[in-house]
Coordinates of C-alpha atoms in Angstrom, one line a residue:
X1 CA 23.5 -30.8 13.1
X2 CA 24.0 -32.9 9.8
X3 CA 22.7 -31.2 6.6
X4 CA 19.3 -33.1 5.5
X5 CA 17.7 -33.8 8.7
X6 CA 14.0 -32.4 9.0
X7 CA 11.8 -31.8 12.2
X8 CA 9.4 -34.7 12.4
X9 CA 8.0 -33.9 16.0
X10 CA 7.9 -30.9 18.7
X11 CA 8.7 -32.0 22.4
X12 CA 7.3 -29.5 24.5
X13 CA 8.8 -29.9 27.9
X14 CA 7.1 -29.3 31.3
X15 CA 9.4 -30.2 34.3
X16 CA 8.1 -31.6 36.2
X17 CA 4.8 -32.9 34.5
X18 CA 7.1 -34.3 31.9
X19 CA 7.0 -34.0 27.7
X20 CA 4.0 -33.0 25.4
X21 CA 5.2 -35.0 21.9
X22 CA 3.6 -33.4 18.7
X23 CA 4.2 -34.4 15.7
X24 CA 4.5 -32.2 12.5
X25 CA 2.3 -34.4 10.7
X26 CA -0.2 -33.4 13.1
X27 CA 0.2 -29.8 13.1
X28 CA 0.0 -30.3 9.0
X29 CA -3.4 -31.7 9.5
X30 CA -4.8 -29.2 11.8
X31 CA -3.8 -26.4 9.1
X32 CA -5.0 -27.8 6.1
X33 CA -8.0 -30.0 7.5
X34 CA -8.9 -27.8 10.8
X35 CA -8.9 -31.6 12.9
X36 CA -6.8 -31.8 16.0
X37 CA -5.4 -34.8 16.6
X38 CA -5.8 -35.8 20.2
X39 CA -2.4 -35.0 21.3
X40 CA -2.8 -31.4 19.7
X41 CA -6.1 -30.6 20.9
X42 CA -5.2 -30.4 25.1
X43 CA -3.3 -27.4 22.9
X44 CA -5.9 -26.3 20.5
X45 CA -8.6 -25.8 22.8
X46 CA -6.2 -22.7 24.8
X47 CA -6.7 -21.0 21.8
X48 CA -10.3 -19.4 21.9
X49 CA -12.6 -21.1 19.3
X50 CA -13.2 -17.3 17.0
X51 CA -9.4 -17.4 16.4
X52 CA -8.5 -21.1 15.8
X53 CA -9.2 -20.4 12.0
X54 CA -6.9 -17.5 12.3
X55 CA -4.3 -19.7 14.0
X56 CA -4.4 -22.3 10.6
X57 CA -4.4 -19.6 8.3
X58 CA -1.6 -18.2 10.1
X59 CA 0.3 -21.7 10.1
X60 CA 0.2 -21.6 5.9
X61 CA 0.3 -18.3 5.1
X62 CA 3.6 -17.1 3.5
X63 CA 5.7 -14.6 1.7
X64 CA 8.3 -15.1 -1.4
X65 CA 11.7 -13.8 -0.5
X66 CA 15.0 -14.7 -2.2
X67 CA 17.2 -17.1 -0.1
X68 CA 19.8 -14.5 -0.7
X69 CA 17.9 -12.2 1.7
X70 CA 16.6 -14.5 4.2
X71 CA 20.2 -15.5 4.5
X72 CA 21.6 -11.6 4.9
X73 CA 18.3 -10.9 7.1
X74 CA 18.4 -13.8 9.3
X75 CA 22.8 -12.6 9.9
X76 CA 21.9 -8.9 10.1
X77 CA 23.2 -7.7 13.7
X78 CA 19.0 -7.4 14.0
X79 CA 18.4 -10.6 13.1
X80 CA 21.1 -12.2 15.4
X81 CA 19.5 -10.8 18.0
X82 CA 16.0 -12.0 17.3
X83 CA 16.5 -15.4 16.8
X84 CA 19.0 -15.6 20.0
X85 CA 16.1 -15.0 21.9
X86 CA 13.5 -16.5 19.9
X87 CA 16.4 -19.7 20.6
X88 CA 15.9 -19.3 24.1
X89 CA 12.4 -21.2 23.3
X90 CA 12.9 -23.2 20.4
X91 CA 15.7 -25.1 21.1
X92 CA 17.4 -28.5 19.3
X93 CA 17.1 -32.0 20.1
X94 CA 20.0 -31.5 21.8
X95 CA 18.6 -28.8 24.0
X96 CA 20.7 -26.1 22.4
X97 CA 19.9 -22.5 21.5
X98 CA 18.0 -23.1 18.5
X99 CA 19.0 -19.9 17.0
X100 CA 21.3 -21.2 14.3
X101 CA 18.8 -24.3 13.7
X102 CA 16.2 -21.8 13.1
X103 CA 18.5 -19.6 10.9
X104 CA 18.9 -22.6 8.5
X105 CA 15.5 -23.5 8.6
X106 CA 14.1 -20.0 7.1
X107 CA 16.7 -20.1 4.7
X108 CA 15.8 -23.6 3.3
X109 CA 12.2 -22.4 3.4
X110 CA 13.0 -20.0 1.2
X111 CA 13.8 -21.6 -1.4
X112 CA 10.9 -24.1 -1.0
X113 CA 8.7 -22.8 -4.3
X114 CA 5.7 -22.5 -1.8
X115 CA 7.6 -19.6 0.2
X116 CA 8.4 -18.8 3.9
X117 CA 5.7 -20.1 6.3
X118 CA 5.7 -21.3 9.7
X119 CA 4.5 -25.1 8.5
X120 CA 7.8 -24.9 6.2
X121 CA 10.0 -23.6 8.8
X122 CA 9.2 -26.4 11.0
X123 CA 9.4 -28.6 8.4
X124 CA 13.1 -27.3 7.2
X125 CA 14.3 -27.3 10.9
X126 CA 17.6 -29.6 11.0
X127 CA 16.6 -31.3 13.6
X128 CA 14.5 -34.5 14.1
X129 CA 12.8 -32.6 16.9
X130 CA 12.2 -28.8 18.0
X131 CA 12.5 -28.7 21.5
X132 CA 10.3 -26.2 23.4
X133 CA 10.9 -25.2 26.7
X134 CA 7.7 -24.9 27.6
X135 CA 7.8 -23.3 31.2
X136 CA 9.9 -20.3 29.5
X137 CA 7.7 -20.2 26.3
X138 CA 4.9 -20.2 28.8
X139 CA 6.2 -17.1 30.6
X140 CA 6.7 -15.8 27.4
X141 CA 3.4 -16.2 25.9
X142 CA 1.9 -14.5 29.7
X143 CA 4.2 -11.9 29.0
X144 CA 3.0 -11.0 25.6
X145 CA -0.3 -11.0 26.7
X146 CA -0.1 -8.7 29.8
X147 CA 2.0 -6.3 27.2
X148 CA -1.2 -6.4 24.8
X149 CA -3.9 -6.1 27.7
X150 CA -1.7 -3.0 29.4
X151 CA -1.8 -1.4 26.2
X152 CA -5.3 -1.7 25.2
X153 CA -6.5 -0.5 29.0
X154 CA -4.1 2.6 28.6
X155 CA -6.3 2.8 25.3
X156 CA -9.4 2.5 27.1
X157 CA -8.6 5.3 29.6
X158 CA -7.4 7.6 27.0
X159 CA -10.6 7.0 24.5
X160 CA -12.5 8.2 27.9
X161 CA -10.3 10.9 28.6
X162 CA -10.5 12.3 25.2
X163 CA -14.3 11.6 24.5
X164 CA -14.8 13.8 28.2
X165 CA -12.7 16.4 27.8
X166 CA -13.7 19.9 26.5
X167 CA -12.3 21.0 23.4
X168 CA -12.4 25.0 21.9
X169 CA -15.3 25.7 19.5
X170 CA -14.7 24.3 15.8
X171 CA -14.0 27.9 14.1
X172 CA -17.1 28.5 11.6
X173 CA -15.2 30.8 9.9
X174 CA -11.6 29.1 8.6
X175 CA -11.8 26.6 6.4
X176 CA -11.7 22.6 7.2
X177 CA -8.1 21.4 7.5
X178 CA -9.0 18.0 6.7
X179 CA -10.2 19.5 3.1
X180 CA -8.4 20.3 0.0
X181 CA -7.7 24.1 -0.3
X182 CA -7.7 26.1 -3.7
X183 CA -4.1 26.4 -4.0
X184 CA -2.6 24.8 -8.0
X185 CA 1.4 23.6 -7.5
X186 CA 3.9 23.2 -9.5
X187 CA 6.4 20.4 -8.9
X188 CA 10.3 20.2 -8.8
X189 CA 12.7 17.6 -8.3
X190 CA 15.8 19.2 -6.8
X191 CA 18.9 17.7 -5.0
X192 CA 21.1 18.1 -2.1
X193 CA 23.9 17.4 -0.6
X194 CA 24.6 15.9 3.3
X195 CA 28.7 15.8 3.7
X196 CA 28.8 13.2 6.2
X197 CA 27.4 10.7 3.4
X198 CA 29.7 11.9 0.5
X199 CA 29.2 13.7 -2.4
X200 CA 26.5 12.0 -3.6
X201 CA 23.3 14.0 -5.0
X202 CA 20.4 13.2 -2.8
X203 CA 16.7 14.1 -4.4
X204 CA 14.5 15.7 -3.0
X205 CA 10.7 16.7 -4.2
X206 CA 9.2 20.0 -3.9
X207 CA 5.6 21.4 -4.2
X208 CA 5.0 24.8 -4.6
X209 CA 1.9 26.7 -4.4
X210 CA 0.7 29.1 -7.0
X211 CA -0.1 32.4 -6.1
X212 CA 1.8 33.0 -2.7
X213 CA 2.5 36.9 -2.4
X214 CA 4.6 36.6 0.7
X215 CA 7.6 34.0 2.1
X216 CA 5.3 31.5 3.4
X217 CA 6.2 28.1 6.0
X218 CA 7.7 25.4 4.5
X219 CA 7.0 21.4 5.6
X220 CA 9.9 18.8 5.2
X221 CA 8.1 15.6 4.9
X222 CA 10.8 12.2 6.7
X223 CA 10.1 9.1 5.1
X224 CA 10.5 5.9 7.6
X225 CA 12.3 3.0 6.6
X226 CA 12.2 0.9 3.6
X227 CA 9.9 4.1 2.0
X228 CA 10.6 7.2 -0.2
X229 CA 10.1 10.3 -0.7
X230 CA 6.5 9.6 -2.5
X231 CA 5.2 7.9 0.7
X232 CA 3.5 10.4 1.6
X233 CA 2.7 11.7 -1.6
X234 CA -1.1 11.7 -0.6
X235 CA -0.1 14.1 2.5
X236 CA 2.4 16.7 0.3
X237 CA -0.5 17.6 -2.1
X238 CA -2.8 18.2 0.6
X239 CA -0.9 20.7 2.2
X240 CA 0.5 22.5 -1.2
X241 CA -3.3 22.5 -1.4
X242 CA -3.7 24.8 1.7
X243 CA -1.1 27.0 0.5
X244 CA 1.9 25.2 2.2
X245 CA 5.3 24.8 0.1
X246 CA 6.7 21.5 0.7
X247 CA 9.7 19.3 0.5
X248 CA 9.7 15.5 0.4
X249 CA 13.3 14.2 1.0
X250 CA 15.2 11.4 0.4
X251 CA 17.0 9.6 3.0
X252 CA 20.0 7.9 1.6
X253 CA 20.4 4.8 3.9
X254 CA 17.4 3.6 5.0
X255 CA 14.7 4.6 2.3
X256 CA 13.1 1.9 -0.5
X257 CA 16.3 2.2 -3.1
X258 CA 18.8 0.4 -0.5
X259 CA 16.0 -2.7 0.5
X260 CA 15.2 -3.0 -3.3
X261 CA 19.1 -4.5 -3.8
X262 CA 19.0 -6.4 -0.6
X263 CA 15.5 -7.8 -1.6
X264 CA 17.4 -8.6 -5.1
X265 CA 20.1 -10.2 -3.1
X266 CA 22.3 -7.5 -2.8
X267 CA 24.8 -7.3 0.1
X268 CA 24.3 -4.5 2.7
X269 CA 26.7 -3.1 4.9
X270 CA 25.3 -3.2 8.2
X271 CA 27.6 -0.7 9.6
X272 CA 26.1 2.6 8.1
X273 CA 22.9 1.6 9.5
X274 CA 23.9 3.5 12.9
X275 CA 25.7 6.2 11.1
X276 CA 22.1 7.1 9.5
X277 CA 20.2 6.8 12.3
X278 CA 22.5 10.8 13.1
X279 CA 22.3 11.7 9.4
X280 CA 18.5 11.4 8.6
X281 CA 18.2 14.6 11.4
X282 CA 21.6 16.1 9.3
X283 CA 19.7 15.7 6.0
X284 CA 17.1 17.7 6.9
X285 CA 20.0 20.4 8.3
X286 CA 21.8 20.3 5.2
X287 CA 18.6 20.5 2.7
X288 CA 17.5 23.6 4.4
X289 CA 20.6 25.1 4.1
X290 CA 20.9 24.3 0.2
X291 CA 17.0 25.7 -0.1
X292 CA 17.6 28.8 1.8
X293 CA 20.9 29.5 -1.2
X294 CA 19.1 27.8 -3.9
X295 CA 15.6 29.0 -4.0
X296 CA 14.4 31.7 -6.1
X297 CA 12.2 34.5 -5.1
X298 CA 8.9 33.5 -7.2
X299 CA 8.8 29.7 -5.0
X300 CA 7.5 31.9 -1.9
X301 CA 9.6 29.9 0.8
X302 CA 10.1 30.5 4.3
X303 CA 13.2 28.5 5.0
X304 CA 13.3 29.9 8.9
X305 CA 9.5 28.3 9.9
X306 CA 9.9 25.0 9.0
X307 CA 7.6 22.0 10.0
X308 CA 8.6 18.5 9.9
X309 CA 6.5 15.6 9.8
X310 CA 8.2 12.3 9.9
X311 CA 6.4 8.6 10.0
X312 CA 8.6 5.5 12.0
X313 CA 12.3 6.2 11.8
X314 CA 11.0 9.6 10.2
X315 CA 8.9 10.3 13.0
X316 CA 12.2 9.8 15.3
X317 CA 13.9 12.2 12.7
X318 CA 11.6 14.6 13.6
X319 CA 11.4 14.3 17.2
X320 CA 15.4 14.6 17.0
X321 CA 15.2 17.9 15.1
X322 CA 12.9 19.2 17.6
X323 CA 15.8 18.6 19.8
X324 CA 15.5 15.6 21.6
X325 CA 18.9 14.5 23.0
X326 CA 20.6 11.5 22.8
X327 CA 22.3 10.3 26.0
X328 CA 24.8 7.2 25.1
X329 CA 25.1 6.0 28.8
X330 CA 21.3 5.9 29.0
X331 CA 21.2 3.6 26.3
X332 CA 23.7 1.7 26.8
X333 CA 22.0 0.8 30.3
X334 CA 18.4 0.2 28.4
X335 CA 20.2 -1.8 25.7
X336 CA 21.9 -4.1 28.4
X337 CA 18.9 -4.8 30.2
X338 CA 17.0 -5.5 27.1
X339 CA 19.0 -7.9 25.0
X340 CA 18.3 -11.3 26.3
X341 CA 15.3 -9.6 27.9
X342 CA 12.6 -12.4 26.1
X343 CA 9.6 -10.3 28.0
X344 CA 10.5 -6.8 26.1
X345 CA 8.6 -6.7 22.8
X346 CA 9.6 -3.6 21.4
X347 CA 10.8 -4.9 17.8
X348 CA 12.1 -0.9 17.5
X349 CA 13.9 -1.0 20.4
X350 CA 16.4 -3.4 18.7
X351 CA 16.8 -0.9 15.8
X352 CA 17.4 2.1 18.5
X353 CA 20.1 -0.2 20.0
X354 CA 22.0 0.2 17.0
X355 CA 23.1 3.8 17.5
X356 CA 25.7 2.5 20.1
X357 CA 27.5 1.8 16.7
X358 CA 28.3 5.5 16.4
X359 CA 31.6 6.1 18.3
X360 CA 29.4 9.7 19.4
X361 CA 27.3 12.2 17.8
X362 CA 29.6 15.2 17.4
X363 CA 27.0 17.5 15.5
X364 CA 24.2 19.2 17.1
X365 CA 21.1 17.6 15.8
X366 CA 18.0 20.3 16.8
X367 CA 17.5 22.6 14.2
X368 CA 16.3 26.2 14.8
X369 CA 14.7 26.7 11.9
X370 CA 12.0 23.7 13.1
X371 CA 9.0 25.2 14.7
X372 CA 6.6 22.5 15.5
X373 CA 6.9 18.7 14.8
X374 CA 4.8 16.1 13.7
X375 CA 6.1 12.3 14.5
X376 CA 3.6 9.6 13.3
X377 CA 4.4 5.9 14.4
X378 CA 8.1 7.6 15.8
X379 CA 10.4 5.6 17.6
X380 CA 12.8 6.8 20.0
X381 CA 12.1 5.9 23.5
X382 CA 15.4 4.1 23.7
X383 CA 17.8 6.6 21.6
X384 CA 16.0 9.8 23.6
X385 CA 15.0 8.7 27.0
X386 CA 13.3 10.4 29.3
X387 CA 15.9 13.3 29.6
X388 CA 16.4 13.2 25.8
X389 CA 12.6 13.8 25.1
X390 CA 12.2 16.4 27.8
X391 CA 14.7 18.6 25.9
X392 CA 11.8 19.5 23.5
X393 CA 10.7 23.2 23.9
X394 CA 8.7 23.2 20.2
X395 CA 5.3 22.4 19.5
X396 CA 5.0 18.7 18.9
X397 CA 2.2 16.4 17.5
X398 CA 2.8 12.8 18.4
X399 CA 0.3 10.1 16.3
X400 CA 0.3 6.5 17.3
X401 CA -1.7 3.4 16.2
X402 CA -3.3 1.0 18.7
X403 CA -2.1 -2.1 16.6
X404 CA 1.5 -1.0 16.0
X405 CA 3.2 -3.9 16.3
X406 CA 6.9 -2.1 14.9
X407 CA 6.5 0.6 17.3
X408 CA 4.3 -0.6 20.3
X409 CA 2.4 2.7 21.3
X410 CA 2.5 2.3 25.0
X411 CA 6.6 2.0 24.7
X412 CA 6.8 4.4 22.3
X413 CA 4.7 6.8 21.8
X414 CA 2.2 7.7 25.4
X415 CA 4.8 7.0 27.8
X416 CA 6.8 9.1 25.5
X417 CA 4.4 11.8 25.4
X418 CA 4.2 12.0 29.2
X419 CA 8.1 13.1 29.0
X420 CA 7.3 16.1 26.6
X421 CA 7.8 19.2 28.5
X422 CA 6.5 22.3 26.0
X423 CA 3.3 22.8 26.7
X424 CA 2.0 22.7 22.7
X425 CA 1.8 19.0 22.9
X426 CA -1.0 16.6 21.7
X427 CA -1.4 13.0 21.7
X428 CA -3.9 11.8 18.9
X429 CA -4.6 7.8 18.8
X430 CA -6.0 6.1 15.9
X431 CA -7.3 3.0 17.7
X432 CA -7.1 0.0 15.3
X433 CA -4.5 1.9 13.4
X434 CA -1.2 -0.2 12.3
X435 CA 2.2 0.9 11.4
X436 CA 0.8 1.3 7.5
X437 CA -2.4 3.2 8.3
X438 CA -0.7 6.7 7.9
X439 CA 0.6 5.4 4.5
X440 CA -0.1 5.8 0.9
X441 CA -3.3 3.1 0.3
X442 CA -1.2 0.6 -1.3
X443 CA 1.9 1.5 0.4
X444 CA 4.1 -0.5 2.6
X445 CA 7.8 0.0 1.6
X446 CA 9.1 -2.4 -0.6
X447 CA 8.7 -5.5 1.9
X448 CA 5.9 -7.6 1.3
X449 CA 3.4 -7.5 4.7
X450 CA 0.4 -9.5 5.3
X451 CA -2.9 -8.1 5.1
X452 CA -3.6 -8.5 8.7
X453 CA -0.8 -6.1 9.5
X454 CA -1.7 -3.7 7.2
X455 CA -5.0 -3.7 9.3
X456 CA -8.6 -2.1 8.1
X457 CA -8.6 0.0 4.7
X458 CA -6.0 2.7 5.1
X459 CA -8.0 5.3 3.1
X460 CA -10.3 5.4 5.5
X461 CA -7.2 6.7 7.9
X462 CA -6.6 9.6 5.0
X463 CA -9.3 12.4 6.7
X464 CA -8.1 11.9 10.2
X465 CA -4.2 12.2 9.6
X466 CA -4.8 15.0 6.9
X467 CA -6.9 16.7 9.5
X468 CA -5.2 17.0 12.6
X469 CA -1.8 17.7 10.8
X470 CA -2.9 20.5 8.6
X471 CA -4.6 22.0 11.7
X472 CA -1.4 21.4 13.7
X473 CA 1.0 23.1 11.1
X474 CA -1.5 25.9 10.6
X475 CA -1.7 26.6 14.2
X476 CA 1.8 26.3 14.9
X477 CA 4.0 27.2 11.6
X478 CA 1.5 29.8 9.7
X479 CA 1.1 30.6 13.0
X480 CA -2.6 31.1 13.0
X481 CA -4.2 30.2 16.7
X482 CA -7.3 29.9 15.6
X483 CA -6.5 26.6 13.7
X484 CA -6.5 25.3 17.7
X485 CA -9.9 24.8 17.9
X486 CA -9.5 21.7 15.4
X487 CA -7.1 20.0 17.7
X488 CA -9.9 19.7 20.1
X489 CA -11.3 16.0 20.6
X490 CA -15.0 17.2 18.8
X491 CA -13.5 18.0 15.6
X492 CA -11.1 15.3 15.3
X493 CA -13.4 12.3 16.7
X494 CA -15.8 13.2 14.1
X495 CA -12.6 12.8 11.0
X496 CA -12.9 8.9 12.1
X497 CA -15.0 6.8 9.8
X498 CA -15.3 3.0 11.2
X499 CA -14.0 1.0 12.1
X500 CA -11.4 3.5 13.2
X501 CA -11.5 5.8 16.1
X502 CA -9.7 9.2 16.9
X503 CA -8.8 10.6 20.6
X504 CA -6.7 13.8 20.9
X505 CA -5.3 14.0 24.2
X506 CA -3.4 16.9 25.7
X507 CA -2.4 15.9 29.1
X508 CA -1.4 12.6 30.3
X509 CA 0.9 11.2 32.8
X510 CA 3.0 8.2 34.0
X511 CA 0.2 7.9 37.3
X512 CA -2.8 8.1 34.5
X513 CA -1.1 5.2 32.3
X514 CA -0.5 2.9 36.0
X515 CA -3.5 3.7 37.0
X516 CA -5.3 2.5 33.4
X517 CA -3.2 -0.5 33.5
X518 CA -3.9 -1.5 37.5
X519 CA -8.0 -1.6 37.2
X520 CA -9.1 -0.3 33.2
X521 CA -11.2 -1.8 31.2
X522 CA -9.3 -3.8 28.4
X523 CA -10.9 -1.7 25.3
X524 CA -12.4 1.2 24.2

């Protein structure tokens, strides 16, 4: 492909009813102007007329990264993989796997002043024409929608399940989890160290309630990726304020401070991206032991009943110190099949793939001192497995978001939750939650995300994830059964303020989810 050339027209091909010829002009014109040409319209009009305004704005709307990045993103082992299958599609005029074509074309786009968009990308394509094959793009496309109408009928069945089922009495006598308490903290920024990743100081945050007169549970809070230990900075208050000590960590290779200098332009080494995939569970191991040599008498700790609540990678953190396994043959198999796979979805499940990186995992990741886990948004369905998952005997709290596009709930968090044998298990949906409703209002991790990702105001999540995980921890850490009765689906439904929803679920199965997805209703 000759440096300079531009897309000037997309050939969709449909053997054997022959080529659809668009030209880019004519998609410009749609975008900015909303008018079809005639050749565009037979295309248009599939598009159903409420989102064909979402479809322009879509078409314009960018983000400003550094060419530097694109370029390092676009190369990442992730990032190969992507666009090799995205290339499967959206080929070159000379019907090649576009994946290289389209490589250089988001890279050019960046450095257009107007920033990455899909109109520039086309534009920047170095090609005079973007082949599509449109039977396989078609498949695709059906593909994508089956995924999305299987998961909102699993939704569907559970919003009924949890809206019939009969939850304990709301205790009239403890006070509401979803509530700030009475406790003051103090704060303290300590450090740690985690051997496998040198000798390097890694901080941590601690809040520590005023007042306690006994050793009292501690909660390690697990940042996902691209985030920090302030995250959840919203979350750590509220539980110091209900007496809890807790610990935000850091974790070295995946939080904000390592994306900040690739975002800069910074190289990253891709290879200890696998590596800390076994050390976030280690840095949790290894900050409990310095805590439990470290901290004085007068911060009240508990360093044997620990809770651990972990969001995205975090969330799989947590599930691993809960002591899910990790069976290499399983995912190699799952990886295999999944690769070229262009009907699997499951952005994560790229991610996951990359612990095949680590020649094996030598050190025993559960953690005794963990008594009950929280994993919001977790991956893990590909690293754990069925047999992996099923090796959690502690009381686990698993939260998904309808509209998680990075971790697609039906993938990986209910059939998940079906695999779960302890029987202190609970399933709470936010339906219409994202990937960033969980997060600090304002929060996404240093990567710039659209606003339609980001989905309705996250403080109106706040209530419901404050709830249900202070109730969790109190029933299962403090322990105080009595807390139980705000697991139920009464208290919890009623924490949702619209246009979210809450269903806590206790028992579901791989039958229930087939049977939602053969003949439920596609939303709740």
């Amino acid at each position: 492909m000759a440096p300079g050339l531009a897309a000037e027209s997309i050939t969709i091909a449909f053997p054997p009813l022959g080529n659809f010829v668009l030209t880019v002009k004519d998609i410009e014109t749609f975008a900015k102007e909303g008018s079809p040409s005639p050749a565009l319209e037979r295309f248009v009009r599939l598009v159903p007329q409420e989102n064909q305004e979402q479809l322009r704005e879509a078409l314009q709307e960018s983000m400003q990264l550094s060419p530097k990045t694109v370029e390092e993103a676009v190369n990442s082992p992730l990032g190969i993989a992507l666009f090799n299958r995205i290339g499967q599609v959206l080929r070159t005029a000379d019907n090649q796997n576009g994946s290289v074509a389209l490589k250089q074309a988001f890279v050019t786009a960046a450095k257009n002043p107007a920033g990455i968009s899909i109109l520039n990308v086309i534009r920047a394509f170095p090609s005079p024409t973007i082949q599509v094959e449109g039977q396989l793009g078609f498949r695709t496309l059906q593909g994508f929608v089956r995924v999305t109408e299987n998961q909102n009928r699993v939704v569907a069945a559970l919003a009924k399940t949890a809206n019939a089922s009969r939850s304990l009495p709301i205790p009239s006598n403890l006070p509401n989890p979803a509530q700030n308490g009475s406790f003051t903290w103090d704060k303290k920024s300590i450090t740690f160290v985690n051997p496998n990743r040198g000798n390097q100081p890694i901080p941590a945050e601690l809040y520590l309630p005023k007042g306690l007169t006994q050793p009292t549970p501690l909660i390690v809070i697990s940042h996902g990726l691209a985030s920090d230990r302030f995250t959840f900075t919203y979350l750590a208050e509220h539980f110091a304020s209900q007496g809890f000590p807790v610990a935000a960590i850091t974790h070295p290779g995946s939080d904000s401070q390592r994306f900040k200098f690739f975002l800069s332009g910074t190289e990253i080494d891709y290879r200890i991206i696998p590596s800390d995939l076994v050390n976030r569970p280690l840095d949790i191991k290894y900050f409990l032991d310095t805590l439990s040599k470290t901290a004085t008498p007068d911060w009240q700790i508990n360093v044997n009943q620990v809770g651990v609540l972990g969001h995205s990678m975090g969330g799989y953190t947590a599930l691993a110190v809960a002591g899910a396994g990790i069976d290499r043959t399983s995912i190699q198999k799952e990886c295999n099949r999944i690769r070229d796979d262009l009907n699997s979805f499951n952005i994560s499940a790229l991610l996951q793939c990359r612990i095949l990186g680590v020649p094996s995992v030598s050190e025993q990741l559960r953690d005794e001192r963990v008594k009950a886990v929280v994993a919001i948004n977790p991956i893990g369905s590909v690293i754990f497995g069925q047999a992996g998952i099923s090796q959690i005997k502690i009381p686990t709290l698993i939260v998904a978001g309808s509209e998680d596009i990075f971790a697609p709930p039906l993938d990986e968090q209910f059939i998940p939750f079906t695999w779960l044998t302890t029987p202190d298990k609970y399933l709470a949906v936010i339906n219409l939650g994202t990937h960033f409703s969980v997060l600090q209002p304002g929060e996404t991790g240093v990567f710039p995300v659209p606003n339609d990702l980001i989905g309705p105001d996250p403080t109106k999540a706040k209530p419901m994830v404050k709830g249900i995980t202070s109730a969790f921890f109190q029933t299962y850490i403090t322990p105080n059964p009595e807390f139980q009765g705000f697991l139920g689906q009464k208290f919890a439904g009623g924490l949702a303020t619209n246009p979210f929803s809450l269903y806590m679920i206790r028992e579901l199965t791989q039958a229930q989810i087939n049977a939602a997805i053969a003949g439920g209703p596609a939303r709740p």
